[in-house]
Coordinates of C-alpha atoms in Angstrom, one line a residue:
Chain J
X1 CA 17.5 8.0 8.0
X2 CA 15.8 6.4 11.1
X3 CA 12.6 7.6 12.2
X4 CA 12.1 8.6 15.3
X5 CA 10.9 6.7 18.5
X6 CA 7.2 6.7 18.9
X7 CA 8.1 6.4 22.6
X8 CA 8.8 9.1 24.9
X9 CA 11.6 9.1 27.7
X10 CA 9.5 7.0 29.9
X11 CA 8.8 4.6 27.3
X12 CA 5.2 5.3 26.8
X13 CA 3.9 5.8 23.3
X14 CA 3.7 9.2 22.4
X15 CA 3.0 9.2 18.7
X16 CA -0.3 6.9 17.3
X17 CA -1.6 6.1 14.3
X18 CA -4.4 3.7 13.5
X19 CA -2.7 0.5 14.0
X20 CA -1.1 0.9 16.8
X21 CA -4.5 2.4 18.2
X22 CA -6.2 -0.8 17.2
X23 CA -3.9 -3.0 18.8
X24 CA -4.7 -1.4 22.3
X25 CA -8.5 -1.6 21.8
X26 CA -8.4 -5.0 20.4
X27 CA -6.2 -6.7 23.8
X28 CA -3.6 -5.1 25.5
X29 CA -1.4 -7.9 25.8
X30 CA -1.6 -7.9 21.6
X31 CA -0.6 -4.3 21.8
X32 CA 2.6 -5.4 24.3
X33 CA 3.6 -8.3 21.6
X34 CA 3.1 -6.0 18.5
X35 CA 4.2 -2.7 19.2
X36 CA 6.2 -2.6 22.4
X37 CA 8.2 -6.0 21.4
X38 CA 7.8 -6.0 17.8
X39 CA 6.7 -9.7 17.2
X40 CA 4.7 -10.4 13.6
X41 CA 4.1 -13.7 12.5
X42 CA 5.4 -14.9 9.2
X43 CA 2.5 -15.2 7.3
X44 CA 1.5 -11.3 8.1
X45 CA 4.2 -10.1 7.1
X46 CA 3.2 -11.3 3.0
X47 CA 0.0 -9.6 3.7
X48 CA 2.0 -6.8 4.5
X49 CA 4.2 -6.7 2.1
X50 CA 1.4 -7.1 -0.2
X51 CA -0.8 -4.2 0.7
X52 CA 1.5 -2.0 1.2
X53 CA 3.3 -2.4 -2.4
X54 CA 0.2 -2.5 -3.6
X55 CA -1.1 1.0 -1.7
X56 CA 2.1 2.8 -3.5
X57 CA 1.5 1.5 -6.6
X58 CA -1.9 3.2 -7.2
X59 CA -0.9 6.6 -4.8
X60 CA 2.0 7.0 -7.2
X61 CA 0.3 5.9 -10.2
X62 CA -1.8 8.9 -10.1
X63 CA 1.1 11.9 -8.7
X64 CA 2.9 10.4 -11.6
X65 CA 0.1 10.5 -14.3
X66 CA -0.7 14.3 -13.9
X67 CA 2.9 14.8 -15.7
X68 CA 3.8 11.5 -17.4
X69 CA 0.3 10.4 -18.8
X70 CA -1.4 7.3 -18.1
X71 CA 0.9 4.6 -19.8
X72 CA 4.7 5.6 -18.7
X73 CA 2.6 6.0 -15.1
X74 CA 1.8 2.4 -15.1
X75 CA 5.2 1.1 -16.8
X76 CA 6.7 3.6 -13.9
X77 CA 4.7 2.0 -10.8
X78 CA 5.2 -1.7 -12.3
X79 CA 8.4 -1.4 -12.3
X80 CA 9.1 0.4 -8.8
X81 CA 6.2 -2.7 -7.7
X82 CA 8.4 -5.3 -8.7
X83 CA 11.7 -3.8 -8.1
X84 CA 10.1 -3.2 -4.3
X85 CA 8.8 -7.0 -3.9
X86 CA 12.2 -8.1 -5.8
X87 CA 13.5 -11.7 -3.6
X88 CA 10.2 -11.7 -2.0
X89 CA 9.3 -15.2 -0.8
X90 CA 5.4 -15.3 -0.3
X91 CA 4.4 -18.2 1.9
X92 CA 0.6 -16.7 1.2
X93 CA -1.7 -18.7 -1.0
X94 CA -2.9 -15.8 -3.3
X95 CA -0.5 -12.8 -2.6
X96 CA 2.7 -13.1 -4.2
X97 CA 4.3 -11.1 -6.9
X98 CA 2.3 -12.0 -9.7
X99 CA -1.1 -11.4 -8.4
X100 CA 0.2 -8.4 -6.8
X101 CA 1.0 -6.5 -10.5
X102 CA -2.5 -8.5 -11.8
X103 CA -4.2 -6.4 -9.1
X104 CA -2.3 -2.8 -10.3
X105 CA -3.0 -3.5 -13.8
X106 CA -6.5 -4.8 -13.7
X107 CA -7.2 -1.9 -10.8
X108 CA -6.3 0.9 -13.2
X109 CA -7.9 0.1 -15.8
X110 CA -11.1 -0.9 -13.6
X111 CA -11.4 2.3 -12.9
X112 CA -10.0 4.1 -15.9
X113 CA -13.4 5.6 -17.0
X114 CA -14.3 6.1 -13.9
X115 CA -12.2 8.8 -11.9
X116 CA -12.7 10.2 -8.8
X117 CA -11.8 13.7 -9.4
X118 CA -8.7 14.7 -6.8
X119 CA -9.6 17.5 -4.4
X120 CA -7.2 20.3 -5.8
X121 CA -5.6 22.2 -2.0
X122 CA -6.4 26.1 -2.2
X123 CA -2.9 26.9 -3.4
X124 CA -3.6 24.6 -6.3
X125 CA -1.8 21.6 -5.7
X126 CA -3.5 17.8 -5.7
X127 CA -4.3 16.4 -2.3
X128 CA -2.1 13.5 -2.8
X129 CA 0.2 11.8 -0.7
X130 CA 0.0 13.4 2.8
X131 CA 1.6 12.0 5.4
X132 CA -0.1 13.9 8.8
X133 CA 0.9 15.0 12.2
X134 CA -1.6 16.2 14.5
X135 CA -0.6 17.3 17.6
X136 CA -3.8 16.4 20.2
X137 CA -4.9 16.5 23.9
X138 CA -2.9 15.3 26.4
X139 CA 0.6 16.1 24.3
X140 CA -0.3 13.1 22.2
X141 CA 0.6 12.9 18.3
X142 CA -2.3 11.5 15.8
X143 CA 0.0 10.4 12.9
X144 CA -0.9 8.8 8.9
X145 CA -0.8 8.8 5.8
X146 CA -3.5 9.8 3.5
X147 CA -3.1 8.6 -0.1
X148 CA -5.8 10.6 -2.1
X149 CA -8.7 13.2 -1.2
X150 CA -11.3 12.7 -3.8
X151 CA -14.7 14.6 -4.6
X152 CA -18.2 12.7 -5.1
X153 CA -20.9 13.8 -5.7
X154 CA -20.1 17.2 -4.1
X155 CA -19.0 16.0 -1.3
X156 CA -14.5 15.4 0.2
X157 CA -13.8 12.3 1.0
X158 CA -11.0 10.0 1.8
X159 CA -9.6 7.4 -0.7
X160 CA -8.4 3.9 0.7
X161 CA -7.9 0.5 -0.7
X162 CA -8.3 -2.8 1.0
X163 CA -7.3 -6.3 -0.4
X164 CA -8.8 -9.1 0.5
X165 CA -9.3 -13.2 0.1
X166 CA -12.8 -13.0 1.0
X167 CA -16.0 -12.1 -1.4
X168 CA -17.2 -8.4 -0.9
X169 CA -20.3 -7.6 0.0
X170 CA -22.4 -4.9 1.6
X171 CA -22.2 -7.1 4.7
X172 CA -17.8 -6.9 4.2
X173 CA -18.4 -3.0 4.2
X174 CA -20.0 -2.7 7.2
X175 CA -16.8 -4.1 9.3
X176 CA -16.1 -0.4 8.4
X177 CA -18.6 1.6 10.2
X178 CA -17.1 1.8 13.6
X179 CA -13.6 1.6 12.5
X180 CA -10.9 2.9 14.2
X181 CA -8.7 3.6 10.7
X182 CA -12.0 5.4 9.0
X183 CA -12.1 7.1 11.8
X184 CA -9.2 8.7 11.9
X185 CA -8.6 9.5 8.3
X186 CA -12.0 11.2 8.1
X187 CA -10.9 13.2 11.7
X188 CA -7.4 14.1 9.8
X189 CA -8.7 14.8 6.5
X190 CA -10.8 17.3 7.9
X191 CA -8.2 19.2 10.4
X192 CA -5.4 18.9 8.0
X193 CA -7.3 20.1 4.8
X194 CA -9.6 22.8 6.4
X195 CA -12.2 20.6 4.4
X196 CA -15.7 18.9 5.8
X197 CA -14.1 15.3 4.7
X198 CA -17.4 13.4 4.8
X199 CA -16.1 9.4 4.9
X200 CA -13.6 7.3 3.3
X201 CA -14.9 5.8 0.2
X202 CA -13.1 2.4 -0.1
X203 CA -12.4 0.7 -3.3
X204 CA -11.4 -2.9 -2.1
X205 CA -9.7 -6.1 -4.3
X206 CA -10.9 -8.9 -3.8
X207 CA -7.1 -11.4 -4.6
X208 CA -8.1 -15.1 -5.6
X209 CA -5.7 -17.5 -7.1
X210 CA -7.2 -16.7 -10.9
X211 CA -8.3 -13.1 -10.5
X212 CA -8.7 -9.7 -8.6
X213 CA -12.2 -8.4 -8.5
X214 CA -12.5 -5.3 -7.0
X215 CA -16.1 -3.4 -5.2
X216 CA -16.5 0.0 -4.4
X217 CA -17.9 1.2 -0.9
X218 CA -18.5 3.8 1.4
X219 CA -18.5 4.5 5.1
X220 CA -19.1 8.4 6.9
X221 CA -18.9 9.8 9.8
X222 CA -20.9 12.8 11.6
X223 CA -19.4 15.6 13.6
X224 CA -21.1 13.4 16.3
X225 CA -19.5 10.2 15.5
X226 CA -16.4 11.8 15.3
X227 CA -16.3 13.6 18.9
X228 CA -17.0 10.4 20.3
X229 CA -14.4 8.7 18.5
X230 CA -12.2 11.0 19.4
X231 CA -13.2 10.7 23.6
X232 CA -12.4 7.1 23.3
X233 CA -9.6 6.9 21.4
X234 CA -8.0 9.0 24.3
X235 CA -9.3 7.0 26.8
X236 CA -8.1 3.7 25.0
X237 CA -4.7 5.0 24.6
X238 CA -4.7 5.8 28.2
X239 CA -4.9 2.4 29.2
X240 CA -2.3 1.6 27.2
X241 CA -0.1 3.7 28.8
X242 CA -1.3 3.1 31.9
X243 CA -0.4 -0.4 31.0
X244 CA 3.1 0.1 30.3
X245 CA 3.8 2.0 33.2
X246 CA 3.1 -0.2 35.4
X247 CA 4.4 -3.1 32.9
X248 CA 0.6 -4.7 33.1
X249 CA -0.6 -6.2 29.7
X250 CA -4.0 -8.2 30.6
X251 CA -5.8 -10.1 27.3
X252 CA -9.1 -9.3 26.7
X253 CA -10.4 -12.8 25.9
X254 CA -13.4 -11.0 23.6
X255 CA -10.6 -10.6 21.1
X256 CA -9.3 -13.8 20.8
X257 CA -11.8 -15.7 18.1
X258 CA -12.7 -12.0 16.2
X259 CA -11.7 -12.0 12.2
X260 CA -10.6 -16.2 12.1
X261 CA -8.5 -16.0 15.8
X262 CA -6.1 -13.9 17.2
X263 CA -2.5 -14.5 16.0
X264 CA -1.4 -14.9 19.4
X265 CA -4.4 -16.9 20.6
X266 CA -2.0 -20.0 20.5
X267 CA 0.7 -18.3 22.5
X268 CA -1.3 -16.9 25.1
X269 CA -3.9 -20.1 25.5
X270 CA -0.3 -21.8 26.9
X271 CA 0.7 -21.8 30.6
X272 CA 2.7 -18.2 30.7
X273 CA 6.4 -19.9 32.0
X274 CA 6.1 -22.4 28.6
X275 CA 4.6 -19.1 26.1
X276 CA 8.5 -17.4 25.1
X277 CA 9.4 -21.0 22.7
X278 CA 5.7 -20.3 20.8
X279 CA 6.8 -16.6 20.5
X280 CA 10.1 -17.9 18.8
X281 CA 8.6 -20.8 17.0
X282 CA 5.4 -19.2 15.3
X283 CA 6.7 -15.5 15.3
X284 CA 9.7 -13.5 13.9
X285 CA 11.1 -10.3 17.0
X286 CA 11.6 -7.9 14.8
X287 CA 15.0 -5.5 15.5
X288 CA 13.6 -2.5 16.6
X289 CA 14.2 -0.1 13.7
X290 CA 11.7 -2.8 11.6
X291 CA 9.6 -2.8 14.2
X292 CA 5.5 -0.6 13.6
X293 CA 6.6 2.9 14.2
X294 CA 3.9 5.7 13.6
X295 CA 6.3 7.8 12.5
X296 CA 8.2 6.5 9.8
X297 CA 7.5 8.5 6.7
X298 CA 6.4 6.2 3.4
Chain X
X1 CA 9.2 -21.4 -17.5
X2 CA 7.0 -19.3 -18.9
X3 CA 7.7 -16.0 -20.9
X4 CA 6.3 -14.1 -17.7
X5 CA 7.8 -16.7 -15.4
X6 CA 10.9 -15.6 -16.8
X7 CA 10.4 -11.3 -16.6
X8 CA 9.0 -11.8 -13.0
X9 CA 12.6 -13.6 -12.2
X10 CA 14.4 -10.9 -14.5
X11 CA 15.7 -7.9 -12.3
X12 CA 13.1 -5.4 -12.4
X13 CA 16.3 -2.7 -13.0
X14 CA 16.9 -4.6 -16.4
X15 CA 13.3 -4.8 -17.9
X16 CA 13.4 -2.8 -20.9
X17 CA 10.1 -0.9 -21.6
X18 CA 9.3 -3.7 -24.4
X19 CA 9.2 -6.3 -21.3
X20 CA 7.6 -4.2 -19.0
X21 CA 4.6 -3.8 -21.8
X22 CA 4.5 -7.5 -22.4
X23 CA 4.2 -7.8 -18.7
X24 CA 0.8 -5.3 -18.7
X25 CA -0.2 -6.8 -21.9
X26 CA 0.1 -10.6 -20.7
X27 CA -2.0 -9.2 -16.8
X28 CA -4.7 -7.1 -19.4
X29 CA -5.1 -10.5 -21.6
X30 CA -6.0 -12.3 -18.7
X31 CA -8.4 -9.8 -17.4
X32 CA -10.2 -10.2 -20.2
X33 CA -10.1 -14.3 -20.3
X34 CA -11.7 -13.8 -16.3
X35 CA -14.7 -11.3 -17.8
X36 CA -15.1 -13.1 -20.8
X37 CA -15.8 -16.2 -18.1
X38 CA -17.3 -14.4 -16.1
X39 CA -19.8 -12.9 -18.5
X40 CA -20.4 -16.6 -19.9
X41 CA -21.1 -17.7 -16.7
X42 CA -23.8 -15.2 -15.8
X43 CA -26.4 -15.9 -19.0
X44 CA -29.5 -17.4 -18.7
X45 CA -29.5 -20.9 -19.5
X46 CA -31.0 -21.8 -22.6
X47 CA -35.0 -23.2 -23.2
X48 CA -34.4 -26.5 -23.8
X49 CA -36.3 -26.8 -27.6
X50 CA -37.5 -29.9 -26.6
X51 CA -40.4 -28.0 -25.1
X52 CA -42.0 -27.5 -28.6
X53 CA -44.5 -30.1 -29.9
X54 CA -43.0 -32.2 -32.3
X55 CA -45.4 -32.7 -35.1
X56 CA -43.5 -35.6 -37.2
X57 CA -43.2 -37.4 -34.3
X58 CA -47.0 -37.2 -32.9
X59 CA -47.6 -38.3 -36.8
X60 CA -45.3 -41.7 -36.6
X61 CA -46.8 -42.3 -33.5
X62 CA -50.4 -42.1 -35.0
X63 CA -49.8 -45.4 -37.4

């Protein structure tokens, strides 16, 4: 079944999750490329593909492994992994198929004697796989998906993983500290499990050529941090409407060299009457039912 | 082609559980391959022995 339009009747986005909220902090003419037109370039799309197989594989690893045990689990999420992924193409140096089931395996059982215990929900059930709606100010939608709620040392907190090519270090973590994504899961986790979620802790995979080497971190946020988050998110997303209503998309050049260069740096760097044959050359329009949509269900 | 060359281009519907383990066993043999490398790689280097005085040569060396 399709999901339903992030968009309301006038066309403004009604419905955001992280991404989406990203894009219109990063550069508002991103945003207009990304969401509103659905342009990706080819090479995101394998990281894509990637991260999200690879997200499932662990979330369902461990719904399945409270009734199957740990090895039909793994044979279980291997499978669906590569049955997912099955006449994938990678064009991407280090994530393709076979590094993506190295990375499940060797994850697992990285962290095999070390579980986070799952934060069992008051009428008993694991808080696994919850995909969130939360209505907000100004009729807007906050929408995600939270794979795991975990305990540590007494405290909730958030479960993600992140892959990566580069080496991690405390220095990689802190990219995390004012982000938009930790943000919001540690906002969500707390107003849709009644539960003081204190951070996200982040286990992230490092994917090389010869091996996956993965590092565990943390990032929190205050009540403090949070209501300002919060203030500026609306704000942010109010631009972006503001932007499509009056069909308005400027760049924010500050964004263009951030994490190795925009992806659209060499579109928008051209003279705008010659920028439509980059779009088509470098990018792939995707139809609109592929297209980001905060509300399609995993 | 490789034995896992060949189960990563079998369809995944059609892997009998006897593949799929020979799949998990082939990744977990190669994690250990990395940490046994890894591990080598982070000793100390050896003293070199040469270090010690070497008394049957200081004695040649006297006539």
């Amino acid at each position: 079944m399709a999901a339903p339009s992030p968009f309301d009747s006038a066309g403004l986005q009604f419905a955001w999750d992280s991404t989406s909220i990203k894009l219109a902090q990063a550069c508002l003419r991103k945003y207009q490329y990304v969401m509103l037109e659905g342009w990706r370039s080819r090479t995101e799309s394998d990281h894509l593909t990637f991260g999200a197989a690879y997200a499932t594989a662990l979330e369902h690893f461990y719904k399945s492994a409270e009734n199957l045990g740990p090895d039909e689990a793994l044979r279980e999420v291997v499978r669906e992994a590569l049955t997912s992924t099955w006449g994938w193409q990678s064009l991407h140096n280090t994530k393709n198929r076979e590094t993506l089931i190295r990375s499940i395996v060797w994850y697992l059982d990285e962290f095999r004697d070390d579980p986070l215990p799952i934060l069992r929900l008051a009428d008993g059930r694991p808080a696994l796989e919850h995909t969130f709606l939360l209505p907000v100010d100004d009729n807007l939608v906050f929408t995600g998906h939270i794979d795991r709620l975990v305990e540590y040392s007494g405290g909730p907190y958030v479960m993600d993983q992140k892959t990566t090519a580069s080496t991690v270090t405390p220095y990689w973590f802190e990219q995390f500290s004012m982000d938009t994504q930790m943000s919001m899961y540690t906002f969500a986790g707390r107003a849709v499990y009644g539960t003081p979620v204190k951070g996200v802790i982040i286990d992230a995979a490092q994917i090389a050529v010869g091996f996956t080497r993965f590092t565990r971190g943390f990032t929190f946020r205050t009540d403090g941090h949070l209501d300002e988050w919060y203030g500026d998110t609306l704000y942010h997303i109010s631009l972006a409407r503001r932007a499509t209503a009056e069909q308005y998309f400027p760049t924010n050049p500050s964004s263009c060299n951030l994490y190795g260069g925009c992806a659209f740096r060499k579109v928008c760097s051209r003279s705008p009457e010659h920028r439509l044959p980059f779009l088509k050359g470098d990018f792939i329009q995707a139809p609109e039912h592929e297209r980001w949509n905060p509300l399609r269900t995993r | 082609m490789s034995d896992l060359s060949l189960l990563f281009a079998t369809d995944p519907l059609e892997l009998t559980t006897e593949q799929l383990d020979q799949i998990i066993t082939e990744m977990r043999a190669a994690r250990t391959r990395f940490n046994l490398g890894a591990s080598v790689a982070a000793k100390p280097p050896r003293k070199p022995s040469t270090l010690k005085p070497d008394l049957s040569l200081s004695l040649k060396l006297d006539f």
